[in-house]
Amino acid sequence: NSSDSHTFMFLAKNLVPACQYGNIIGEEGSNVCGSCPSTNYGLHYGFRGCEGACPNGNCMGMDFYNNNLFSDSYLENNWAHWTLVYNASNLERTIYLNGELFAQDTSSGSYLGEFDLVLGANQFIGGPMGDWYIGFIDNFSLWNTVLNQEDIQNYITCSPSSNTDNLIISYNFEEGPEEGEILDLSENGNNGTIYGATYSEDVPEQNCSNSCD
């Protein structure tokens, strides 16, 4: 539900040049255009280019369109664990890096879009798909709740079990290319369609063989 709170959690090894945009989470055809309401209708989360609030580039951003939170620049090309949390009740947005608070604000308005999600790109209505993410991603999950820091730190090393409360999507990307789609390990069947992305042997170190409740 687009009006719910949400938490995105993922590992990323970012290779986006510092002054380019690289969306981790975007939308397909969000209601952003010259004659559209636009503000708060276009969710796009990911690495941002060199701009006023991010002069050195590669800031992690949570943007509803014309309403954004930017972290400090993160210019490393290593695997990092990111958690992006939006609380629909009090409009608080929080970015965690490797389980530690990295940026936080109170949004000027509620997210109003359709939540029609795309990984690794973004598209505004009537426009092309773009702002492609360059890099690697692993252990991606979406929750329809606000995870607290203790939960986040637990899941960094130990993935949630399939029946964990409020877990909407869980991708570990271990099905392999022969499967033809990304398999959702939650109980919701939100399998992903692959458009151009490829599997890689460049993967983060795994520290937990079993999932956590």
mmCIF file with all atom_site columns, C-alpha atoms in Angstrom, residues 13-198:
data_model
loop_
_atom_site.group_PDB
_atom_site.id
_atom_site.type_symbol
_atom_site.label_atom_id
_atom_site.label_alt_id
_atom_site.label_comp_id
_atom_site.label_asym_id
_atom_site.label_entity_id
_atom_site.label_seq_id
_atom_site.pdbx_PDB_ins_code
_atom_site.Cartn_x
_atom_site.Cartn_y
_atom_site.Cartn_z
_atom_site.occupancy
_atom_site.B_iso_or_equiv
_atom_site.pdbx_formal_charge
_atom_site.auth_seq_id
_atom_site.auth_comp_id
_atom_site.auth_asym_id
_atom_site.auth_atom_id
_atom_site.pdbx_PDB_model_num
ATOM 1   C CA . LYS A 1 13  ? 28.558 -2.123  -4.154  1.00 0.00 ? 13  LYS A CA 1
ATOM 2   C CA . ASN A 1 14  ? 28.226 1.197   -5.913  1.00 0.00 ? 14  ASN A CA 1
ATOM 3   C CA . LEU A 1 15  ? 30.131 1.952   -9.133  1.00 0.00 ? 15  LEU A CA 1
ATOM 4   C CA . VAL A 1 16  ? 28.094 5.001   -10.193 1.00 0.00 ? 16  VAL A CA 1
ATOM 5   C CA . PRO A 1 17  ? 30.400 7.935   -11.076 1.00 0.00 ? 17  PRO A CA 1
ATOM 6   C CA . ALA A 1 18  ? 30.161 10.561  -8.346  1.00 0.00 ? 18  ALA A CA 1
ATOM 7   C CA . CYS A 1 19  ? 28.260 13.148  -10.398 1.00 0.00 ? 19  CYS A CA 1
ATOM 8   C CA . GLN A 1 20  ? 25.750 10.794  -12.010 1.00 0.00 ? 20  GLN A CA 1
ATOM 9   C CA . TYR A 1 21  ? 22.448 9.533   -10.657 1.00 0.00 ? 21  TYR A CA 1
ATOM 10  C CA . GLY A 1 22  ? 22.101 5.844   -9.862  1.00 0.00 ? 22  GLY A CA 1
ATOM 11  C CA . ASN A 1 23  ? 18.679 4.794   -8.649  1.00 0.00 ? 23  ASN A CA 1
ATOM 12  C CA . ILE A 1 24  ? 18.473 1.730   -6.440  1.00 0.00 ? 24  ILE A CA 1
ATOM 13  C CA . ILE A 1 25  ? 14.685 1.968   -6.073  1.00 0.00 ? 25  ILE A CA 1
ATOM 14  C CA . GLY A 1 26  ? 12.542 3.893   -8.533  1.00 0.00 ? 26  GLY A CA 1
ATOM 15  C CA . GLU A 1 27  ? 9.071  3.758   -9.999  1.00 0.00 ? 27  GLU A CA 1
ATOM 16  C CA . GLU A 1 28  ? 7.633  2.934   -13.405 1.00 0.00 ? 28  GLU A CA 1
ATOM 17  C CA . GLY A 1 29  ? 5.714  5.909   -14.811 1.00 0.00 ? 29  GLY A CA 1
ATOM 18  C CA . SER A 1 30  ? 5.401  7.962   -11.612 1.00 0.00 ? 30  SER A CA 1
ATOM 19  C CA . ASN A 1 31  ? 3.092  10.980  -11.832 1.00 0.00 ? 31  ASN A CA 1
ATOM 20  C CA . VAL A 1 32  ? 5.808  13.570  -12.429 1.00 0.00 ? 32  VAL A CA 1
ATOM 21  C CA . CYS A 1 33  ? 5.546  15.926  -15.438 1.00 0.00 ? 33  CYS A CA 1
ATOM 22  C CA . GLY A 1 34  ? 5.119  19.597  -16.313 1.00 0.00 ? 34  GLY A CA 1
ATOM 23  C CA . SER A 1 35  ? 1.335  19.522  -15.827 1.00 0.00 ? 35  SER A CA 1
ATOM 24  C CA . CYS A 1 36  ? 1.285  16.867  -13.082 1.00 0.00 ? 36  CYS A CA 1
ATOM 25  C CA . PRO A 1 37  ? 1.108  17.450  -9.316  1.00 0.00 ? 37  PRO A CA 1
ATOM 26  C CA . SER A 1 38  ? 4.623  15.917  -9.184  1.00 0.00 ? 38  SER A CA 1
ATOM 27  C CA . THR A 1 39  ? 5.763  16.895  -5.665  1.00 0.00 ? 39  THR A CA 1
ATOM 28  C CA . ASN A 1 40  ? 5.679  13.792  -3.433  1.00 0.00 ? 40  ASN A CA 1
ATOM 29  C CA . TYR A 1 41  ? 4.445  11.624  -6.345  1.00 0.00 ? 41  TYR A CA 1
ATOM 30  C CA . GLY A 1 42  ? 7.794  10.262  -7.548  1.00 0.00 ? 42  GLY A CA 1
ATOM 31  C CA . LEU A 1 43  ? 9.646  7.956   -5.171  1.00 0.00 ? 43  LEU A CA 1
ATOM 32  C CA . HIS A 1 44  ? 13.269 7.487   -6.215  1.00 0.00 ? 44  HIS A CA 1
ATOM 33  C CA . TYR A 1 45  ? 15.896 6.296   -3.763  1.00 0.00 ? 45  TYR A CA 1
ATOM 34  C CA . GLY A 1 46  ? 19.575 5.861   -4.545  1.00 0.00 ? 46  GLY A CA 1
ATOM 35  C CA . PHE A 1 47  ? 22.855 7.613   -5.247  1.00 0.00 ? 47  PHE A CA 1
ATOM 36  C CA . ARG A 1 48  ? 22.577 11.229  -6.331  1.00 0.00 ? 48  ARG A CA 1
ATOM 37  C CA . GLY A 1 49  ? 24.753 13.393  -8.555  1.00 0.00 ? 49  GLY A CA 1
ATOM 38  C CA . CYS A 1 50  ? 26.647 16.574  -7.714  1.00 0.00 ? 50  CYS A CA 1
ATOM 39  C CA . GLU A 1 51  ? 24.000 19.155  -6.750  1.00 0.00 ? 51  GLU A CA 1
ATOM 40  C CA . GLY A 1 52  ? 23.292 21.714  -4.070  1.00 0.00 ? 52  GLY A CA 1
ATOM 41  C CA . ALA A 1 53  ? 22.610 19.362  -1.176  1.00 0.00 ? 53  ALA A CA 1
ATOM 42  C CA . CYS A 1 54  ? 25.211 16.875  -2.392  1.00 0.00 ? 54  CYS A CA 1
ATOM 43  C CA . PRO A 1 55  ? 28.165 18.844  -3.821  1.00 0.00 ? 55  PRO A CA 1
ATOM 44  C CA . ASN A 1 56  ? 30.552 15.879  -4.010  1.00 0.00 ? 56  ASN A CA 1
ATOM 45  C CA . GLY A 1 57  ? 28.068 13.356  -5.376  1.00 0.00 ? 57  GLY A CA 1
ATOM 46  C CA . ASN A 1 58  ? 27.188 9.778   -4.404  1.00 0.00 ? 58  ASN A CA 1
ATOM 47  C CA . CYS A 1 59  ? 24.940 10.821  -1.523  1.00 0.00 ? 59  CYS A CA 1
ATOM 48  C CA . MET A 1 60  ? 22.285 8.275   -0.657  1.00 0.00 ? 60  MET A CA 1
ATOM 49  C CA . GLY A 1 61  ? 18.959 9.984   -1.254  1.00 0.00 ? 61  GLY A CA 1
ATOM 50  C CA . MET A 1 62  ? 15.351 9.343   -0.279  1.00 0.00 ? 62  MET A CA 1
ATOM 51  C CA . ASP A 1 63  ? 13.362 11.518  -2.661  1.00 0.00 ? 63  ASP A CA 1
ATOM 52  C CA . PHE A 1 64  ? 9.593  11.814  -3.157  1.00 0.00 ? 64  PHE A CA 1
ATOM 53  C CA . TYR A 1 65  ? 10.281 14.428  -5.895  1.00 0.00 ? 65  TYR A CA 1
ATOM 54  C CA . ASN A 1 66  ? 10.902 18.004  -4.764  1.00 0.00 ? 66  ASN A CA 1
ATOM 55  C CA . ASN A 1 67  ? 11.091 16.638  -1.237  1.00 0.00 ? 67  ASN A CA 1
ATOM 56  C CA . ASN A 1 68  ? 14.295 14.810  -0.406  1.00 0.00 ? 68  ASN A CA 1
ATOM 57  C CA . LEU A 1 69  ? 16.694 13.647  2.269   1.00 0.00 ? 69  LEU A CA 1
ATOM 58  C CA . PHE A 1 70  ? 20.382 13.300  1.321   1.00 0.00 ? 70  PHE A CA 1
ATOM 59  C CA . SER A 1 71  ? 23.109 11.629  3.331   1.00 0.00 ? 71  SER A CA 1
ATOM 60  C CA . ASP A 1 72  ? 26.715 12.712  3.225   1.00 0.00 ? 72  ASP A CA 1
ATOM 61  C CA . SER A 1 73  ? 28.670 11.482  0.219   1.00 0.00 ? 73  SER A CA 1
ATOM 62  C CA . TYR A 1 74  ? 29.700 7.838   0.267   1.00 0.00 ? 74  TYR A CA 1
ATOM 63  C CA . LEU A 1 75  ? 32.512 7.484   -2.254  1.00 0.00 ? 75  LEU A CA 1
ATOM 64  C CA . GLU A 1 76  ? 33.712 3.976   -1.380  1.00 0.00 ? 76  GLU A CA 1
ATOM 65  C CA . ASN A 1 77  ? 33.364 1.149   -3.911  1.00 0.00 ? 77  ASN A CA 1
ATOM 66  C CA . ASN A 1 78  ? 33.005 -1.597  -1.314  1.00 0.00 ? 78  ASN A CA 1
ATOM 67  C CA . TRP A 1 79  ? 29.963 -3.598  -0.252  1.00 0.00 ? 79  TRP A CA 1
ATOM 68  C CA . ALA A 1 80  ? 27.855 -1.559  2.164   1.00 0.00 ? 80  ALA A CA 1
ATOM 69  C CA . HIS A 1 81  ? 24.591 -2.289  3.930   1.00 0.00 ? 81  HIS A CA 1
ATOM 70  C CA . TRP A 1 82  ? 21.886 0.360   3.471   1.00 0.00 ? 82  TRP A CA 1
ATOM 71  C CA . THR A 1 83  ? 18.520 0.699   5.168   1.00 0.00 ? 83  THR A CA 1
ATOM 72  C CA . LEU A 1 84  ? 16.013 3.383   4.112   1.00 0.00 ? 84  LEU A CA 1
ATOM 73  C CA . VAL A 1 85  ? 13.048 3.907   6.438   1.00 0.00 ? 85  VAL A CA 1
ATOM 74  C CA . TYR A 1 86  ? 9.932  6.026   5.941   1.00 0.00 ? 86  TYR A CA 1
ATOM 75  C CA . ASN A 1 87  ? 7.456  6.418   8.811   1.00 0.00 ? 87  ASN A CA 1
ATOM 76  C CA . ALA A 1 88  ? 4.081  7.390   7.327   1.00 0.00 ? 88  ALA A CA 1
ATOM 77  C CA . SER A 1 89  ? 2.693  8.351   10.750  1.00 0.00 ? 89  SER A CA 1
ATOM 78  C CA . ASN A 1 90  ? 5.185  11.050  11.706  1.00 0.00 ? 90  ASN A CA 1
ATOM 79  C CA . LEU A 1 91  ? 6.822  11.540  8.237   1.00 0.00 ? 91  LEU A CA 1
ATOM 80  C CA . GLU A 1 92  ? 10.277 10.716  9.582   1.00 0.00 ? 92  GLU A CA 1
ATOM 81  C CA . ARG A 1 93  ? 12.813 9.477   7.016   1.00 0.00 ? 93  ARG A CA 1
ATOM 82  C CA . THR A 1 94  ? 15.977 7.709   8.134   1.00 0.00 ? 94  THR A CA 1
ATOM 83  C CA . ILE A 1 95  ? 19.027 6.361   6.312   1.00 0.00 ? 95  ILE A CA 1
ATOM 84  C CA . TYR A 1 96  ? 21.237 3.785   8.023   1.00 0.00 ? 96  TYR A CA 1
ATOM 85  C CA . LEU A 1 97  ? 24.675 2.777   6.738   1.00 0.00 ? 97  LEU A CA 1
ATOM 86  C CA . ASN A 1 98  ? 25.970 -0.560  8.046   1.00 0.00 ? 98  ASN A CA 1
ATOM 87  C CA . GLY A 1 99  ? 23.394 -0.397  10.836  1.00 0.00 ? 99  GLY A CA 1
ATOM 88  C CA . GLU A 1 100 ? 24.372 3.077   12.050  1.00 0.00 ? 100 GLU A CA 1
ATOM 89  C CA . LEU A 1 101 ? 22.331 6.258   11.682  1.00 0.00 ? 101 LEU A CA 1
ATOM 90  C CA . PHE A 1 102 ? 23.632 8.186   8.646   1.00 0.00 ? 102 PHE A CA 1
ATOM 91  C CA . ALA A 1 103 ? 20.925 10.778  7.877   1.00 0.00 ? 103 ALA A CA 1
ATOM 92  C CA . GLN A 1 104 ? 17.451 11.695  9.135   1.00 0.00 ? 104 GLN A CA 1
ATOM 93  C CA . ASP A 1 105 ? 14.761 14.308  8.601   1.00 0.00 ? 105 ASP A CA 1
ATOM 94  C CA . THR A 1 106 ? 11.037 14.930  8.767   1.00 0.00 ? 106 THR A CA 1
ATOM 95  C CA . SER A 1 107 ? 9.462  15.004  5.318   1.00 0.00 ? 107 SER A CA 1
ATOM 96  C CA . SER A 1 108 ? 7.560  18.143  4.356   1.00 0.00 ? 108 SER A CA 1
ATOM 97  C CA . GLY A 1 109 ? 4.680  15.974  3.133   1.00 0.00 ? 109 GLY A CA 1
ATOM 98  C CA . SER A 1 110 ? 3.450  12.406  2.777   1.00 0.00 ? 110 SER A CA 1
ATOM 99  C CA . TYR A 1 111 ? 4.489  10.195  -0.104  1.00 0.00 ? 111 TYR A CA 1
ATOM 100 C CA . LEU A 1 112 ? 1.513  10.202  -2.534  1.00 0.00 ? 112 LEU A CA 1
ATOM 101 C CA . GLY A 1 113 ? 2.645  8.011   -5.430  1.00 0.00 ? 113 GLY A CA 1
ATOM 102 C CA . GLU A 1 114 ? 1.583  4.571   -6.646  1.00 0.00 ? 114 GLU A CA 1
ATOM 103 C CA . PHE A 1 115 ? 4.584  2.592   -5.318  1.00 0.00 ? 115 PHE A CA 1
ATOM 104 C CA . ASP A 1 116 ? 4.969  0.791   -8.660  1.00 0.00 ? 116 ASP A CA 1
ATOM 105 C CA . LEU A 1 117 ? 8.557  -0.192  -8.029  1.00 0.00 ? 117 LEU A CA 1
ATOM 106 C CA . VAL A 1 118 ? 11.565 -0.725  -10.295 1.00 0.00 ? 118 VAL A CA 1
ATOM 107 C CA . LEU A 1 119 ? 15.024 -1.738  -9.064  1.00 0.00 ? 119 LEU A CA 1
ATOM 108 C CA . GLY A 1 120 ? 18.048 -0.073  -10.583 1.00 0.00 ? 120 GLY A CA 1
ATOM 109 C CA . ALA A 1 121 ? 16.310 2.669   -12.588 1.00 0.00 ? 121 ALA A CA 1
ATOM 110 C CA . ASN A 1 122 ? 13.512 5.244   -12.554 1.00 0.00 ? 122 ASN A CA 1
ATOM 111 C CA . GLN A 1 123 ? 10.858 6.541   -14.940 1.00 0.00 ? 123 GLN A CA 1
ATOM 112 C CA . PHE A 1 124 ? 8.598  9.567   -14.787 1.00 0.00 ? 124 PHE A CA 1
ATOM 113 C CA . ILE A 1 125 ? 5.292  9.420   -16.669 1.00 0.00 ? 125 ILE A CA 1
ATOM 114 C CA . GLY A 1 126 ? 5.739  9.817   -20.420 1.00 0.00 ? 126 GLY A CA 1
ATOM 115 C CA . GLY A 1 127 ? 9.522  9.681   -20.167 1.00 0.00 ? 127 GLY A CA 1
ATOM 116 C CA . PRO A 1 128 ? 12.165 7.029   -20.761 1.00 0.00 ? 128 PRO A CA 1
ATOM 117 C CA . MET A 1 129 ? 13.511 4.661   -18.155 1.00 0.00 ? 129 MET A CA 1
ATOM 118 C CA . GLY A 1 130 ? 16.759 6.163   -16.901 1.00 0.00 ? 130 GLY A CA 1
ATOM 119 C CA . ASP A 1 131 ? 19.089 7.054   -14.030 1.00 0.00 ? 131 ASP A CA 1
ATOM 120 C CA . TRP A 1 132 ? 20.399 3.504   -14.209 1.00 0.00 ? 132 TRP A CA 1
ATOM 121 C CA . TYR A 1 133 ? 22.222 2.086   -11.221 1.00 0.00 ? 133 TYR A CA 1
ATOM 122 C CA . ILE A 1 134 ? 25.751 0.898   -12.016 1.00 0.00 ? 134 ILE A CA 1
ATOM 123 C CA . GLY A 1 135 ? 27.068 -1.626  -9.547  1.00 0.00 ? 135 GLY A CA 1
ATOM 124 C CA . PHE A 1 136 ? 26.036 -4.695  -7.607  1.00 0.00 ? 136 PHE A CA 1
ATOM 125 C CA . ILE A 1 137 ? 23.127 -5.349  -5.258  1.00 0.00 ? 137 ILE A CA 1
ATOM 126 C CA . ASP A 1 138 ? 22.322 -8.243  -2.953  1.00 0.00 ? 138 ASP A CA 1
ATOM 127 C CA . ASN A 1 139 ? 19.966 -9.288  -0.146  1.00 0.00 ? 139 ASN A CA 1
ATOM 128 C CA . PHE A 1 140 ? 17.208 -6.846  -1.028  1.00 0.00 ? 140 PHE A CA 1
ATOM 129 C CA . SER A 1 141 ? 14.108 -6.687  1.173   1.00 0.00 ? 141 SER A CA 1
ATOM 130 C CA . LEU A 1 142 ? 11.021 -4.513  1.521   1.00 0.00 ? 142 LEU A CA 1
ATOM 131 C CA . TRP A 1 143 ? 8.881  -4.225  4.651   1.00 0.00 ? 143 TRP A CA 1
ATOM 132 C CA . ASN A 1 144 ? 5.580  -2.403  5.207   1.00 0.00 ? 144 ASN A CA 1
ATOM 133 C CA . THR A 1 145 ? 6.646  -1.231  8.639   1.00 0.00 ? 145 THR A CA 1
ATOM 134 C CA . VAL A 1 146 ? 9.313  0.842   10.364  1.00 0.00 ? 146 VAL A CA 1
ATOM 135 C CA . LEU A 1 147 ? 12.262 -1.309  11.413  1.00 0.00 ? 147 LEU A CA 1
ATOM 136 C CA . ASN A 1 148 ? 14.208 -0.053  14.407  1.00 0.00 ? 148 ASN A CA 1
ATOM 137 C CA . GLN A 1 149 ? 17.982 0.013   14.649  1.00 0.00 ? 149 GLN A CA 1
ATOM 138 C CA . GLU A 1 150 ? 18.156 -3.214  16.657  1.00 0.00 ? 150 GLU A CA 1
ATOM 139 C CA . ASP A 1 151 ? 16.161 -5.067  13.985  1.00 0.00 ? 151 ASP A CA 1
ATOM 140 C CA . ILE A 1 152 ? 18.354 -3.627  11.253  1.00 0.00 ? 152 ILE A CA 1
ATOM 141 C CA . GLN A 1 153 ? 21.594 -4.630  12.938  1.00 0.00 ? 153 GLN A CA 1
ATOM 142 C CA . ASN A 1 154 ? 20.256 -8.150  13.425  1.00 0.00 ? 154 ASN A CA 1
ATOM 143 C CA . TYR A 1 155 ? 19.323 -8.535  9.753   1.00 0.00 ? 155 TYR A CA 1
ATOM 144 C CA . ILE A 1 156 ? 22.686 -7.266  8.489   1.00 0.00 ? 156 ILE A CA 1
ATOM 145 C CA . THR A 1 157 ? 24.249 -10.655 9.179   1.00 0.00 ? 157 THR A CA 1
ATOM 146 C CA . CYS A 1 158 ? 21.162 -12.852 9.254   1.00 0.00 ? 158 CYS A CA 1
ATOM 147 C CA . SER A 1 159 ? 18.418 -12.630 6.614   1.00 0.00 ? 159 SER A CA 1
ATOM 148 C CA . PRO A 1 160 ? 14.755 -12.694 7.712   1.00 0.00 ? 160 PRO A CA 1
ATOM 149 C CA . SER A 1 161 ? 12.841 -15.949 7.475   1.00 0.00 ? 161 SER A CA 1
ATOM 150 C CA . SER A 1 162 ? 10.132 -16.156 4.817   1.00 0.00 ? 162 SER A CA 1
ATOM 151 C CA . ASN A 1 163 ? 7.245  -15.785 7.265   1.00 0.00 ? 163 ASN A CA 1
ATOM 152 C CA . THR A 1 164 ? 8.609  -12.783 9.178   1.00 0.00 ? 164 THR A CA 1
ATOM 153 C CA . ASP A 1 165 ? 5.851  -10.297 10.020  1.00 0.00 ? 165 ASP A CA 1
ATOM 154 C CA . ASN A 1 166 ? 5.537  -7.302  7.643   1.00 0.00 ? 166 ASN A CA 1
ATOM 155 C CA . LEU A 1 167 ? 8.084  -8.705  5.156   1.00 0.00 ? 167 LEU A CA 1
ATOM 156 C CA . ILE A 1 168 ? 6.776  -7.949  1.648   1.00 0.00 ? 168 ILE A CA 1
ATOM 157 C CA . ILE A 1 169 ? 9.742  -8.851  -0.578  1.00 0.00 ? 169 ILE A CA 1
ATOM 158 C CA . SER A 1 170 ? 12.956 -10.777 0.049   1.00 0.00 ? 170 SER A CA 1
ATOM 159 C CA . TYR A 1 171 ? 15.444 -11.309 -2.793  1.00 0.00 ? 171 TYR A CA 1
ATOM 160 C CA . ASN A 1 172 ? 18.788 -13.066 -2.260  1.00 0.00 ? 172 ASN A CA 1
ATOM 161 C CA . PHE A 1 173 ? 19.547 -13.293 -6.021  1.00 0.00 ? 173 PHE A CA 1
ATOM 162 C CA . GLU A 1 174 ? 20.817 -16.857 -5.676  1.00 0.00 ? 174 GLU A CA 1
ATOM 163 C CA . GLU A 1 175 ? 18.375 -18.498 -8.123  1.00 0.00 ? 175 GLU A CA 1
ATOM 164 C CA . GLY A 1 176 ? 20.791 -18.050 -11.047 1.00 0.00 ? 176 GLY A CA 1
ATOM 165 C CA . PRO A 1 177 ? 20.137 -16.804 -14.595 1.00 0.00 ? 177 PRO A CA 1
ATOM 166 C CA . GLU A 1 178 ? 18.540 -20.052 -15.756 1.00 0.00 ? 178 GLU A CA 1
ATOM 167 C CA . GLU A 1 179 ? 15.512 -19.307 -13.548 1.00 0.00 ? 179 GLU A CA 1
ATOM 168 C CA . GLY A 1 180 ? 14.581 -16.334 -15.762 1.00 0.00 ? 180 GLY A CA 1
ATOM 169 C CA . GLU A 1 181 ? 13.271 -14.201 -12.898 1.00 0.00 ? 181 GLU A CA 1
ATOM 170 C CA . ILE A 1 182 ? 14.166 -13.095 -9.380  1.00 0.00 ? 182 ILE A CA 1
ATOM 171 C CA . LEU A 1 183 ? 12.488 -15.310 -6.809  1.00 0.00 ? 183 LEU A CA 1
ATOM 172 C CA . ASP A 1 184 ? 10.796 -13.707 -3.820  1.00 0.00 ? 184 ASP A CA 1
ATOM 173 C CA . LEU A 1 185 ? 11.668 -15.676 -0.680  1.00 0.00 ? 185 LEU A CA 1
ATOM 174 C CA . SER A 1 186 ? 8.892  -14.078 1.340   1.00 0.00 ? 186 SER A CA 1
ATOM 175 C CA . GLU A 1 187 ? 5.462  -15.712 1.344   1.00 0.00 ? 187 GLU A CA 1
ATOM 176 C CA . ASN A 1 188 ? 4.021  -13.069 -1.003  1.00 0.00 ? 188 ASN A CA 1
ATOM 177 C CA . GLY A 1 189 ? 5.189  -14.273 -4.420  1.00 0.00 ? 189 GLY A CA 1
ATOM 178 C CA . ASN A 1 190 ? 6.505  -10.883 -5.565  1.00 0.00 ? 190 ASN A CA 1
ATOM 179 C CA . ASN A 1 191 ? 8.926  -12.331 -8.102  1.00 0.00 ? 191 ASN A CA 1
ATOM 180 C CA . GLY A 1 192 ? 10.900 -9.829  -10.155 1.00 0.00 ? 192 GLY A CA 1
ATOM 181 C CA . THR A 1 193 ? 11.288 -9.545  -13.927 1.00 0.00 ? 193 THR A CA 1
ATOM 182 C CA . ILE A 1 194 ? 14.871 -9.026  -15.139 1.00 0.00 ? 194 ILE A CA 1
ATOM 183 C CA . TYR A 1 195 ? 15.567 -6.310  -17.730 1.00 0.00 ? 195 TYR A CA 1
ATOM 184 C CA . GLY A 1 196 ? 19.230 -6.275  -18.724 1.00 0.00 ? 196 GLY A CA 1
ATOM 185 C CA . ALA A 1 197 ? 20.791 -7.000  -15.321 1.00 0.00 ? 197 ALA A CA 1
ATOM 186 C CA . THR A 1 198 ? 23.175 -9.943  -15.046 1.00 0.00 ? 198 THR A CA 1
#
